[in-house]
Amino acid sequence: MHTDIEDYALIGDQQTAALVSTDGSVDWLCLPRFDSAACFAKLLGDEDNGHWRIAPKGAERCTRRAYRPDTLVLDTEWETEGGAVRVTDLMPQRDRAPDLVRVVEGLSGEVTLHSVLRLRFDYGSVVPWVRRSDGHRVAVAGPDSAWLRSEPEVRSWGEDYGTHSEFTVAAGEKVAFVLTWHPSHEQRPPLIDPFVALEHSVEDWRTWAARCRYDGPHRDAVVRSLITLKALTYQPTGGIVAAPTTSLPEEPGGVRNWDYRFCWLRDSTLTLGALLSAGYLEEAEAWRDWLLRAVAGSPDDLQIMYGLAGERRLPEFELPWLSGFADATPVRIGNDAVNQLQLDVYGEVMDSLSLAREAGMRPQPQMWELQCALMDFLAGAWREPDEGLWEVRGGRRQFVHSKVMTWVALDRAVRTLEAHPELGGGDLEGWRALREEVHREVCEKGYDPERRTFTQSYGSRELDASVLLIPHVGFLPPDDPRVVGTVEAIGAELTRDGLVRRYSTEGEAVDGLPGSEGTFLVCSFWYADALHAIGRTKEARELFERLVGLTNDVGLLAEEYDPVAGGQLGNFPQAFSHVGLVNTALALFGEEGAG
């Protein structure tokens, strides 16, 4: 079992994704969608829960690995006594069915490799029936069917409920394996040419990456982050999953293990801004359109997250047969936080739609009507306590960030109607008055004048990294002493080895959960943004350099980082962390990096 999250690299086809380890094993793959049941679940269990390893016989960790520049095509290389070999992993953009392609190429000498495929449907719990058909190995169990073939064909045999192959490649020789999934009640989909698929995938990704407008410092890290965001986008709908995994722990051996294979509204404005600023209008429009479809309906039913196509029901349950990543249990599927009240999402939606309008995106019918309905609801609900941005499970509070985002919703509504009076409707004067009332209340009840900082909630002495966004959203200017004091207080009280925690988990934790967690990477990017905003740009750039240095060997970031043990924590790779990287690069290097 792997105990380091950073051992993994991501491949995907913009409908699902797989994680490939440094020893050549695919340990996580959900088919046919990001949120489907996994057929490889070794990541959260052991080999008998499903994996597919191709590696030189007797070898363990690879010698080196890297993505082909500006692509999501992964090359993993081993140097052995007999020679060198490369395994190239990819998931081509699908026509009908998802394909996992693994191309083995001899680089020097002769190398004997071993392949072992253990398919386990339904998160590692179901062993399929495997048979031969026309040179394929066909695995079937219930609704799932998968076909394995090789080109040229190599001998395979069944052993220990797995499919094994052993073959030798010399320099210049290639063997390709293709694993194709389809519903078991349907006919096998058309076969793809794995070598052509590899060429097309490289070309497609490089064409897409070339659209990036950023050309400043750490461009490779920015492009890798954008490619990761694209890979986490469910292409049929435009929804972007927070991560392709579930239950990777926020604390080694802990219980803070959540399913992130859904789309969060909290990410919407920052994600939209990153895509627009980097030059990806088409992707930004697709995300905006997903947002509009997802939130359509009664404003009092607005959820904090939705499924890939806007599904509302995401029931949470546990999988007792999986031992968890490095024994961190429980393993959870679904997310009960979907039922929480988080008033900040109204601000996120209003801000996103305002940004989309300002960017010149094609208007959508009923968009302004929907926004007015959201504002009518918020006007009556904003005084309620809620669970806040971080989805605490310790009871509702008057979170400062939620109230700030209420102000954002009102501000964007006022600004939109002032700039576009032709939209009609709306209570402009009422919104203006309420905007001032909310602003006044936050400054009175959410600010601690003794410590010169905004706090986590009204009357609390606890701090929260989310208030770092106050200057970013325009609630107060960066040079306001209350903003400067807040940035300084968070630097003094919420940092650990220079990186930022979301909030304190010591004592009676606001989230109602035992244990603690690592530093939160997107909060550390927010801290860099805030340092830059208050004029401490040198420190901001130093922090950004450090954060870029925390990416793993292929440029990926999880949700959190453990500065004590030194390693990534939480679901991986995390869209919000990569959004933070892109936005901070754009903020710090501005025109210097604009293409």
Coordinates of C-alpha atoms in Angstrom, one line a residue:
M1 CA 0.0 0.0 0.0
H2 CA 1.1 3.6 -0.6
T3 CA 1.3 5.9 2.3
D4 CA 2.1 9.1 0.3
I5 CA -0.6 10.8 -1.6
E6 CA 2.0 12.5 -3.7
D7 CA 3.0 9.1 -5.1
Y8 CA 0.1 9.5 -7.6
A9 CA -0.3 11.1 -11.0
L10 CA -3.6 11.8 -12.7
I11 CA -4.9 10.8 -16.2
G12 CA -8.4 11.2 -17.5
D13 CA -10.8 11.7 -20.4
Q14 CA -12.8 14.7 -19.0
Q15 CA -15.6 12.3 -17.8
T16 CA -13.6 10.3 -15.2
A17 CA -10.0 10.0 -14.0
A18 CA -7.5 7.5 -12.8
L19 CA -4.6 7.7 -10.4
V20 CA -1.3 6.0 -11.3
S21 CA 1.3 5.3 -8.7
T22 CA 5.1 5.5 -8.9
D23 CA 5.3 1.7 -9.1
G24 CA 3.2 1.6 -12.3
S25 CA -0.1 0.6 -10.7
V26 CA -3.5 2.2 -11.5
D27 CA -5.0 2.2 -8.0
W28 CA -8.1 4.3 -8.5
L29 CA -10.6 4.5 -11.4
C30 CA -14.4 5.1 -11.3
L31 CA -16.3 4.1 -14.4
P32 CA -18.0 5.5 -16.4
R33 CA -18.1 8.9 -14.5
F34 CA -16.1 10.6 -11.7
D35 CA -18.8 9.8 -9.2
S36 CA -19.4 6.2 -10.3
A37 CA -18.4 3.2 -8.3
A38 CA -14.6 2.4 -8.6
C39 CA -13.4 -0.7 -10.4
F40 CA -9.9 0.0 -9.0
A41 CA -10.0 0.8 -5.3
K42 CA -6.6 -0.2 -4.0
L43 CA -6.1 3.5 -3.1
L44 CA -8.5 3.0 -0.3
G45 CA -7.8 -0.7 0.5
D46 CA -5.4 -3.3 -0.8
E47 CA -4.6 -5.1 -4.1
D48 CA -7.7 -7.3 -3.7
N49 CA -9.9 -4.2 -4.0
G50 CA -8.8 -3.7 -7.6
H51 CA -5.7 -2.3 -9.4
W52 CA -3.7 -2.8 -12.6
R53 CA 0.1 -2.8 -12.5
I54 CA 2.5 -3.0 -15.4
A55 CA 6.2 -2.9 -14.5
P56 CA 9.5 -4.7 -15.1
K57 CA 9.5 -8.0 -13.3
G58 CA 10.9 -7.6 -9.8
A59 CA 11.0 -3.8 -10.0
E60 CA 9.3 -1.5 -7.5
R61 CA 9.3 2.3 -7.7
C62 CA 10.0 3.8 -11.1
T63 CA 13.3 5.5 -12.0
R64 CA 11.5 8.7 -13.2
R65 CA 8.2 9.8 -14.5
A66 CA 6.8 13.0 -16.1
Y67 CA 3.9 14.2 -18.1
R68 CA 4.7 14.9 -21.7
P69 CA 4.9 18.7 -21.8
D70 CA 1.5 20.5 -21.9
T71 CA -0.4 17.2 -21.9
L72 CA -2.2 14.8 -19.5
V73 CA -0.2 11.9 -21.0
L74 CA 2.0 10.2 -18.4
D75 CA 5.4 8.6 -19.1
T76 CA 6.8 6.3 -16.4
E77 CA 10.3 4.9 -16.9
W78 CA 12.4 2.1 -15.3
E79 CA 16.1 1.4 -15.7
T80 CA 16.9 -2.2 -15.0
E81 CA 20.0 -4.4 -15.3
G82 CA 18.8 -5.6 -18.6
G83 CA 17.7 -2.3 -20.1
A84 CA 15.3 0.6 -19.9
V85 CA 11.5 0.7 -20.6
R86 CA 8.7 3.2 -20.6
V87 CA 5.0 2.8 -19.8
T88 CA 2.8 5.6 -21.2
D89 CA -0.6 6.0 -19.6
L90 CA -3.5 7.9 -20.9
M91 CA -7.3 8.0 -21.3
P92 CA -8.2 9.3 -24.7
Q93 CA -11.2 11.6 -25.0
R94 CA -14.0 9.1 -25.5
D95 CA -16.4 8.6 -28.4
R96 CA -18.8 6.2 -26.8
A97 CA -16.9 4.3 -24.1
P98 CA -14.1 5.1 -21.7
D99 CA -10.7 3.5 -22.6
L100 CA -7.6 3.2 -20.4
V101 CA -4.6 2.9 -22.7
R102 CA -1.1 1.7 -21.5
V103 CA 1.7 1.6 -24.1
V104 CA 4.9 -0.2 -23.2
E105 CA 8.0 0.8 -25.2
G106 CA 11.5 -0.6 -24.9
L107 CA 14.2 2.1 -24.7
S108 CA 17.4 0.0 -24.5
G109 CA 18.4 -3.6 -24.0
E110 CA 15.7 -6.1 -23.2
V111 CA 13.3 -5.9 -20.3
T112 CA 10.7 -8.5 -19.2
L113 CA 7.6 -7.0 -17.8
H114 CA 4.7 -8.3 -15.8
S115 CA 1.1 -7.1 -16.0
V116 CA -1.5 -8.0 -13.4
L117 CA -5.1 -6.7 -13.7
R118 CA -7.5 -7.2 -10.9
L119 CA -10.9 -5.7 -11.7
R120 CA -13.2 -5.3 -8.7
F121 CA -16.5 -3.5 -9.4
D122 CA -18.5 -1.6 -6.9
Y123 CA -15.6 -0.1 -4.9
G124 CA -13.6 -3.3 -4.7
S125 CA -16.4 -5.5 -3.5
V126 CA -17.4 -7.5 -6.6
V127 CA -15.2 -10.0 -8.3
P128 CA -16.3 -10.3 -12.0
W129 CA -16.6 -13.4 -14.1
V130 CA -13.7 -13.4 -16.7
R131 CA -13.7 -15.2 -20.0
R132 CA -11.9 -15.2 -23.3
S133 CA -13.5 -13.8 -26.5
D134 CA -11.8 -13.2 -29.8
G135 CA -8.4 -12.6 -28.2
H136 CA -9.9 -10.4 -25.4
R137 CA -10.3 -11.0 -21.7
V138 CA -13.9 -10.0 -20.9
A139 CA -14.9 -9.3 -17.3
V140 CA -18.7 -9.1 -16.4
A141 CA -20.5 -8.5 -13.1
G142 CA -24.0 -7.1 -12.9
P143 CA -24.2 -3.8 -14.9
D144 CA -20.5 -3.6 -15.6
S145 CA -18.4 -5.1 -18.4
A146 CA -14.7 -4.5 -19.3
W147 CA -12.7 -5.8 -22.2
L148 CA -8.9 -6.1 -22.1
R149 CA -6.8 -6.6 -25.2
S150 CA -3.2 -6.1 -26.3
E151 CA -1.5 -5.1 -29.6
P152 CA 0.3 -7.2 -30.5
E153 CA -1.4 -9.9 -28.6
V154 CA 0.6 -11.3 -25.6
R155 CA -0.2 -14.4 -23.6
S156 CA -2.4 -14.0 -20.6
W157 CA -3.6 -16.3 -17.9
G158 CA -5.9 -16.2 -14.8
E159 CA -4.4 -16.5 -11.4
D160 CA -5.5 -15.4 -7.9
Y161 CA -8.6 -13.8 -9.3
G162 CA -6.5 -11.6 -11.6
T163 CA -5.4 -11.6 -15.3
H164 CA -1.7 -11.9 -15.7
S165 CA 0.6 -11.3 -18.7
E166 CA 4.4 -11.6 -19.0
F167 CA 6.3 -10.3 -22.1
T168 CA 9.7 -9.0 -23.2
V169 CA 10.4 -5.8 -25.1
A170 CA 13.6 -4.8 -26.8
A171 CA 14.7 -1.3 -27.8
G172 CA 12.1 0.2 -30.2
E173 CA 9.5 -2.5 -29.6
K174 CA 6.0 -1.5 -28.4
V175 CA 3.1 -3.4 -26.8
A176 CA -0.2 -1.6 -26.1
F177 CA -2.9 -2.6 -23.7
V178 CA -6.4 -1.2 -23.8
L179 CA -9.1 -1.7 -21.1
T180 CA -12.6 -0.6 -22.3
W181 CA -15.7 -0.4 -20.1
H182 CA -19.3 -0.5 -21.2
P183 CA -22.7 -1.4 -19.7
S184 CA -22.9 -5.2 -19.7
H185 CA -26.3 -5.2 -21.4
E186 CA -24.8 -3.4 -24.5
Q187 CA -22.7 -4.6 -27.3
R188 CA -18.9 -4.1 -27.1
P189 CA -18.1 -0.6 -28.5
P190 CA -15.9 -0.1 -31.5
L191 CA -12.2 -0.8 -30.9
I192 CA -9.7 2.2 -30.8
D193 CA -6.2 2.1 -32.2
P194 CA -4.1 2.8 -29.1
F195 CA -1.1 4.2 -31.0
V196 CA -3.3 6.6 -32.9
A197 CA -5.1 7.5 -29.7
L198 CA -1.8 8.4 -28.1
E199 CA -0.8 10.7 -31.0
H200 CA -4.1 12.4 -31.0
S201 CA -4.2 12.9 -27.2
V202 CA -0.8 14.6 -27.2
E203 CA -1.8 16.8 -30.1
D204 CA -5.2 17.7 -28.5
W205 CA -3.7 18.6 -25.1
R206 CA -0.9 20.7 -26.6
T207 CA -3.4 22.6 -28.8
W208 CA -5.5 23.3 -25.7
A209 CA -2.6 24.3 -23.5
A210 CA -1.3 26.7 -26.2
R211 CA -4.4 28.9 -25.6
C212 CA -3.1 29.9 -22.1
R213 CA -2.5 33.6 -22.1
Y214 CA -0.1 33.6 -19.1
D215 CA 3.5 33.7 -19.9
G216 CA 5.1 34.9 -16.6
P217 CA 7.1 33.1 -13.9
H218 CA 6.3 29.5 -13.2
R219 CA 4.3 29.2 -16.4
D220 CA 4.7 25.4 -16.3
A221 CA 3.0 25.2 -12.9
V222 CA 0.2 27.5 -14.1
V223 CA -0.4 25.4 -17.3
R224 CA -0.2 22.2 -15.3
S225 CA -2.9 23.6 -12.9
L226 CA -5.1 24.6 -15.9
I227 CA -4.7 21.2 -17.5
T228 CA -5.7 19.6 -14.1
L229 CA -8.8 21.8 -14.0
K230 CA -9.7 20.8 -17.5
A231 CA -9.2 17.1 -16.5
L232 CA -11.6 17.6 -13.6
T233 CA -14.3 19.0 -15.8
Y234 CA -17.1 16.7 -16.7
Q235 CA -17.2 17.6 -20.4
P236 CA -20.9 16.7 -21.1
T237 CA -22.1 19.4 -18.6
G238 CA -19.2 21.7 -17.9
G239 CA -19.3 20.9 -14.1
I240 CA -16.0 20.8 -12.4
V241 CA -15.5 18.3 -9.6
A242 CA -13.6 19.4 -6.5
A243 CA -11.4 16.2 -6.8
P244 CA -11.6 12.8 -8.5
T245 CA -11.3 10.9 -5.2
T246 CA -13.1 10.3 -1.9
S247 CA -11.9 9.8 1.6
L248 CA -8.2 10.6 1.3
P249 CA -7.6 11.8 4.9
E250 CA -7.0 15.3 6.1
E251 CA -5.1 13.8 9.0
P252 CA -3.1 10.6 8.9
G253 CA -5.3 7.8 10.4
G254 CA -8.0 10.4 11.1
V255 CA -11.8 10.5 10.4
R256 CA -11.9 13.7 8.3
N257 CA -12.4 11.8 5.1
W258 CA -15.0 13.1 2.6
D259 CA -16.2 12.5 -0.9
Y260 CA -15.2 15.3 -3.2
R261 CA -16.4 14.0 -6.5
F262 CA -19.1 16.7 -6.8
C263 CA -19.3 20.3 -7.8
W264 CA -19.2 23.0 -5.2
L265 CA -20.7 26.5 -5.6
R266 CA -18.1 27.9 -3.3
D267 CA -15.5 27.4 -6.0
S268 CA -17.4 29.1 -8.7
T269 CA -16.2 32.8 -8.7
L270 CA -12.5 32.0 -8.2
T271 CA -12.7 29.2 -10.8
L272 CA -14.4 31.4 -13.3
G273 CA -11.9 34.2 -12.8
A274 CA -9.0 31.8 -13.3
L275 CA -10.4 30.4 -16.5
L276 CA -11.2 33.9 -17.9
S277 CA -7.9 35.5 -17.0
A278 CA -6.0 32.6 -18.5
G279 CA -7.9 32.8 -21.8
Y280 CA -10.3 29.9 -21.5
L281 CA -13.7 31.6 -22.3
E282 CA -15.3 28.4 -23.7
E283 CA -14.6 26.5 -20.5
A284 CA -15.7 29.5 -18.4
E285 CA -19.0 29.6 -20.3
A286 CA -19.6 25.9 -19.8
W287 CA -19.0 26.3 -16.1
R288 CA -21.4 29.3 -16.0
D289 CA -24.0 27.4 -17.8
W290 CA -23.7 24.4 -15.5
L291 CA -24.1 26.8 -12.6
L292 CA -27.3 28.3 -14.0
R293 CA -28.8 24.8 -14.6
A294 CA -27.8 23.5 -11.2
V295 CA -29.2 26.4 -9.2
A296 CA -32.4 26.8 -11.2
G297 CA -35.5 26.3 -9.1
S298 CA -36.8 27.7 -5.8
P299 CA -34.1 30.0 -4.2
D300 CA -34.7 28.6 -0.8
D301 CA -33.6 25.2 -2.2
L302 CA -30.2 26.4 -3.3
Q303 CA -27.6 23.8 -2.3
I304 CA -23.9 24.2 -1.6
M305 CA -23.0 21.4 -4.1
Y306 CA -24.5 19.4 -6.8
G307 CA -23.7 16.3 -8.9
L308 CA -21.9 16.4 -12.2
A309 CA -25.1 17.1 -14.1
G310 CA -26.7 19.1 -11.3
E311 CA -28.1 16.2 -9.3
R312 CA -29.3 17.2 -5.9
R313 CA -29.4 14.0 -3.9
L314 CA -25.9 12.9 -2.8
P315 CA -26.6 10.7 0.2
E316 CA -23.6 9.8 2.4
F317 CA -22.8 6.3 3.5
E318 CA -19.8 4.2 4.5
L319 CA -17.9 1.3 2.9
P320 CA -16.8 -1.0 5.7
W321 CA -14.9 -3.4 3.5
L322 CA -12.3 -0.8 2.6
S323 CA -9.5 -0.2 5.2
G324 CA -9.0 3.4 4.1
F325 CA -5.9 5.2 2.8
A326 CA -3.1 4.4 5.3
D327 CA -5.9 3.0 7.6
A328 CA -7.8 6.2 7.7
T329 CA -11.5 5.3 8.1
P330 CA -14.3 5.6 7.5
V331 CA -14.4 5.5 3.7
R332 CA -17.4 7.7 2.7
I333 CA -19.4 7.8 -0.4
G334 CA -21.7 10.8 -1.0
N335 CA -21.7 13.9 1.2
D336 CA -24.2 14.9 3.8
A337 CA -23.0 18.5 3.7
V338 CA -25.3 18.9 0.7
N339 CA -28.1 19.5 3.2
Q340 CA -26.4 22.3 5.0
L341 CA -27.3 26.0 4.9
Q342 CA -24.4 28.1 3.7
L343 CA -25.5 31.6 2.9
D344 CA -22.1 32.4 1.3
V345 CA -23.2 30.5 -1.8
Y346 CA -25.7 33.2 -2.7
G347 CA -22.8 35.6 -2.9
E348 CA -20.7 33.2 -4.9
V349 CA -23.5 32.7 -7.5
M350 CA -24.3 36.4 -7.8
D351 CA -20.5 37.2 -8.1
S352 CA -20.0 34.5 -10.7
L353 CA -22.9 35.7 -12.9
S354 CA -21.8 39.3 -12.5
L355 CA -18.3 38.4 -13.6
A356 CA -19.7 36.4 -16.5
R357 CA -21.8 39.4 -17.7
E358 CA -18.8 41.7 -17.4
A359 CA -16.7 39.3 -19.4
G360 CA -19.1 39.5 -22.3
M361 CA -20.4 36.0 -22.1
R362 CA -23.4 35.2 -24.2
P363 CA -26.4 36.1 -21.9
Q364 CA -28.7 33.2 -21.0
P365 CA -32.6 33.6 -20.8
Q366 CA -34.0 34.2 -17.4
M367 CA -30.6 34.7 -15.8
W368 CA -31.5 38.1 -14.3
E369 CA -34.9 36.9 -13.3
L370 CA -33.2 34.0 -11.4
Q371 CA -30.8 36.5 -9.8
C372 CA -33.6 38.7 -8.6
A373 CA -35.3 35.6 -7.0
L374 CA -32.1 34.8 -5.2
M375 CA -31.9 38.3 -3.9
D376 CA -35.5 38.3 -2.7
F377 CA -34.8 35.1 -0.7
L378 CA -31.5 36.4 0.7
A379 CA -33.1 39.6 1.9
G380 CA -35.2 37.6 4.3
A381 CA -32.7 34.9 5.2
W382 CA -29.4 36.7 5.7
R383 CA -29.7 37.1 9.4
E384 CA -29.9 33.3 10.0
P385 CA -26.9 31.4 11.3
D386 CA -25.4 28.8 9.0
E387 CA -22.7 26.1 8.7
G388 CA -20.4 28.4 6.7
L389 CA -17.9 28.0 4.0
W390 CA -16.1 25.1 5.6
E391 CA -19.2 22.9 6.1
V392 CA -18.8 22.6 9.9
R393 CA -20.7 19.8 11.6
G394 CA -20.5 21.5 15.0
G395 CA -23.7 23.6 14.7
R396 CA -24.7 26.8 13.0
R397 CA -23.1 30.2 13.8
Q398 CA -23.1 33.8 12.5
F399 CA -20.0 33.3 10.3
V400 CA -18.4 36.5 9.2
H401 CA -17.5 35.1 5.8
S402 CA -21.1 34.2 5.2
K403 CA -22.2 37.8 6.0
V404 CA -19.4 39.3 3.8
M405 CA -20.7 37.2 0.9
T406 CA -24.2 38.3 1.6
W407 CA -22.9 41.9 1.1
V408 CA -21.2 40.6 -2.1
A409 CA -24.5 39.3 -3.4
L410 CA -26.2 42.7 -2.7
D411 CA -23.3 44.7 -4.1
R412 CA -23.2 42.7 -7.4
A413 CA -27.0 43.0 -7.8
V414 CA -26.8 46.8 -7.3
R415 CA -23.9 47.2 -9.6
T416 CA -25.5 45.0 -12.3
L417 CA -28.7 47.0 -12.3
E418 CA -26.9 50.4 -12.2
A419 CA -24.8 49.3 -15.3
H420 CA -27.7 47.7 -17.1
P421 CA -31.0 49.5 -16.2
E422 CA -32.6 47.9 -19.2
L423 CA -32.7 44.6 -17.3
G424 CA -35.6 46.0 -15.3
G425 CA -37.1 44.5 -12.2
G426 CA -35.3 44.3 -8.9
D427 CA -35.4 46.5 -5.8
L428 CA -32.5 48.8 -6.4
E429 CA -33.1 51.2 -3.5
G430 CA -33.9 48.3 -1.1
W431 CA -30.7 46.5 -2.1
R432 CA -28.6 49.6 -1.6
A433 CA -30.0 50.1 1.8
L434 CA -29.6 46.5 2.8
R435 CA -26.0 46.4 1.4
E436 CA -25.2 49.3 3.8
E437 CA -26.9 47.5 6.7
V438 CA -25.0 44.3 6.2
H439 CA -21.7 46.1 5.9
R440 CA -22.3 48.1 9.1
E441 CA -23.3 44.9 11.0
V442 CA -20.2 43.0 9.9
C443 CA -17.9 45.8 10.9
E444 CA -19.6 46.1 14.3
K445 CA -20.1 42.4 15.2
G446 CA -17.5 40.6 13.2
Y447 CA -14.5 42.8 14.0
D448 CA -12.4 42.6 17.2
P449 CA -11.0 46.2 17.7
E450 CA -8.8 45.1 20.6
R451 CA -6.9 42.6 18.4
R452 CA -7.5 44.6 15.1
T453 CA -8.9 41.6 13.2
F454 CA -12.1 40.2 11.7
T455 CA -13.0 37.0 13.5
Q456 CA -14.5 33.7 12.5
S457 CA -18.0 34.5 13.7
Y458 CA -19.9 37.2 15.6
G459 CA -18.5 37.5 19.2
S460 CA -15.9 34.9 18.6
R461 CA -12.2 35.2 19.3
E462 CA -11.3 32.5 16.8
L463 CA -9.8 33.4 13.5
D464 CA -10.7 32.0 10.0
A465 CA -8.7 32.2 6.8
S466 CA -11.8 32.9 4.8
V467 CA -11.8 36.5 6.0
L468 CA -8.6 36.9 3.9
L469 CA -11.0 37.3 1.0
I470 CA -12.4 40.6 2.3
P471 CA -10.2 42.8 0.2
H472 CA -10.5 40.4 -2.8
V473 CA -14.3 40.7 -3.0
G474 CA -14.2 44.5 -2.4
F475 CA -15.8 44.6 1.0
L476 CA -13.0 46.9 2.2
P477 CA -10.0 48.3 0.4
P478 CA -6.6 46.6 1.0
D479 CA -5.1 49.6 2.7
D480 CA -7.9 49.7 5.3
P481 CA -6.3 49.3 8.8
R482 CA -8.9 46.6 9.6
V483 CA -7.7 44.6 6.6
V484 CA -4.0 45.0 7.4
G485 CA -4.7 44.0 11.0
T486 CA -6.6 40.9 9.9
V487 CA -3.8 39.8 7.6
E488 CA -1.3 40.3 10.3
A489 CA -3.4 38.4 12.9
I490 CA -3.9 35.4 10.6
G491 CA -0.1 35.4 9.9
A492 CA 0.6 35.4 13.6
E493 CA -2.1 32.9 14.8
L494 CA -3.3 30.7 12.0
T495 CA 0.0 29.8 10.2
R496 CA 2.0 26.7 10.9
D497 CA 5.6 26.9 9.5
G498 CA 4.5 29.7 7.2
L499 CA 1.4 27.9 5.8
V500 CA -2.2 28.8 6.7
R501 CA -4.8 26.7 8.5
R502 CA -8.5 27.2 7.8
Y503 CA -9.2 27.7 11.5
S504 CA -8.1 26.4 14.8
T505 CA -8.9 22.8 15.6
E506 CA -7.6 23.0 19.2
G507 CA -10.0 22.9 22.1
E508 CA -13.7 22.7 21.2
A509 CA -13.4 22.7 17.4
V510 CA -16.0 24.6 15.5
D511 CA -16.4 21.7 13.1
G512 CA -17.5 19.3 15.8
L513 CA -15.0 16.7 14.7
P514 CA -12.1 15.0 16.6
G515 CA -8.5 15.3 15.6
S516 CA -6.9 18.0 13.5
E517 CA -6.0 18.7 9.9
G518 CA -3.1 20.0 7.9
T519 CA -2.5 23.5 6.5
F520 CA -5.0 24.4 3.8
L521 CA -3.3 25.1 0.5
V522 CA -5.9 27.4 -1.1
C523 CA -5.9 29.4 2.1
S524 CA -2.1 29.8 1.8
F525 CA -2.6 31.1 -1.7
W526 CA -5.2 33.5 -0.3
Y527 CA -2.7 34.7 2.3
A528 CA -0.1 35.3 -0.5
D529 CA -2.8 37.4 -2.3
A530 CA -3.6 39.3 0.8
L531 CA 0.1 40.0 1.6
H532 CA 0.5 41.3 -2.0
A533 CA -2.6 43.5 -1.6
I534 CA -1.4 45.2 1.5
G535 CA 2.0 45.9 0.0
R536 CA 4.1 43.0 1.3
T537 CA 4.8 41.7 -2.2
K538 CA 8.2 40.3 -1.5
E539 CA 6.8 38.0 1.2
A540 CA 3.9 37.1 -1.1
R541 CA 6.2 36.0 -3.8
E542 CA 8.4 34.0 -1.4
L543 CA 5.3 32.2 -0.2
F544 CA 4.1 31.6 -3.7
E545 CA 7.5 30.1 -4.6
R546 CA 7.3 27.8 -1.6
L547 CA 3.7 26.7 -2.5
V548 CA 4.7 25.9 -6.0
G549 CA 7.6 23.8 -4.5
L550 CA 5.0 21.7 -2.6
T551 CA 3.6 20.2 -5.8
N552 CA 4.6 16.6 -6.3
D553 CA 7.0 15.4 -9.0
V554 CA 4.4 15.8 -11.7
G555 CA 3.1 19.2 -10.5
L556 CA -0.1 18.2 -8.6
L557 CA -1.5 19.5 -5.3
A558 CA -3.9 17.9 -2.8
E559 CA -6.2 19.8 -0.6
E560 CA -3.8 20.2 2.4
Y561 CA -0.2 19.9 3.4
D562 CA 1.4 18.6 6.6
P563 CA 4.3 20.9 7.4
V564 CA 5.4 18.7 10.3
A565 CA 5.6 15.3 8.6
G566 CA 6.1 16.9 5.2
G567 CA 3.5 15.5 2.8
Q568 CA 0.2 16.2 1.1
L569 CA -3.1 15.5 2.7
G570 CA -6.8 15.3 1.6
N571 CA -8.4 14.5 -1.7
F572 CA -6.1 14.6 -4.7
P573 CA -5.6 16.5 -7.0
Q574 CA -7.7 19.3 -5.6
A575 CA -9.3 21.8 -8.0
F576 CA -9.4 24.6 -5.4
S577 CA -5.7 24.3 -4.7
H578 CA -4.9 24.6 -8.4
V579 CA -7.3 27.5 -8.9
G580 CA -5.5 29.2 -6.1
L581 CA -2.1 28.7 -7.8
V582 CA -3.4 30.1 -11.1
N583 CA -5.1 33.2 -9.5
T584 CA -2.1 34.0 -7.2
A585 CA 0.3 33.8 -10.2
L586 CA -1.9 36.2 -12.1
A587 CA -2.2 38.5 -9.1
L588 CA 1.5 38.6 -8.3
F589 CA 2.8 38.9 -11.8
G590 CA -0.1 40.7 -13.5
E591 CA 0.8 42.4 -16.7
E592 CA 4.2 40.8 -16.5
G593 CA 2.7 37.5 -17.2
A594 CA -0.2 38.5 -19.5
G595 CA 0.1 37.1 -23.0

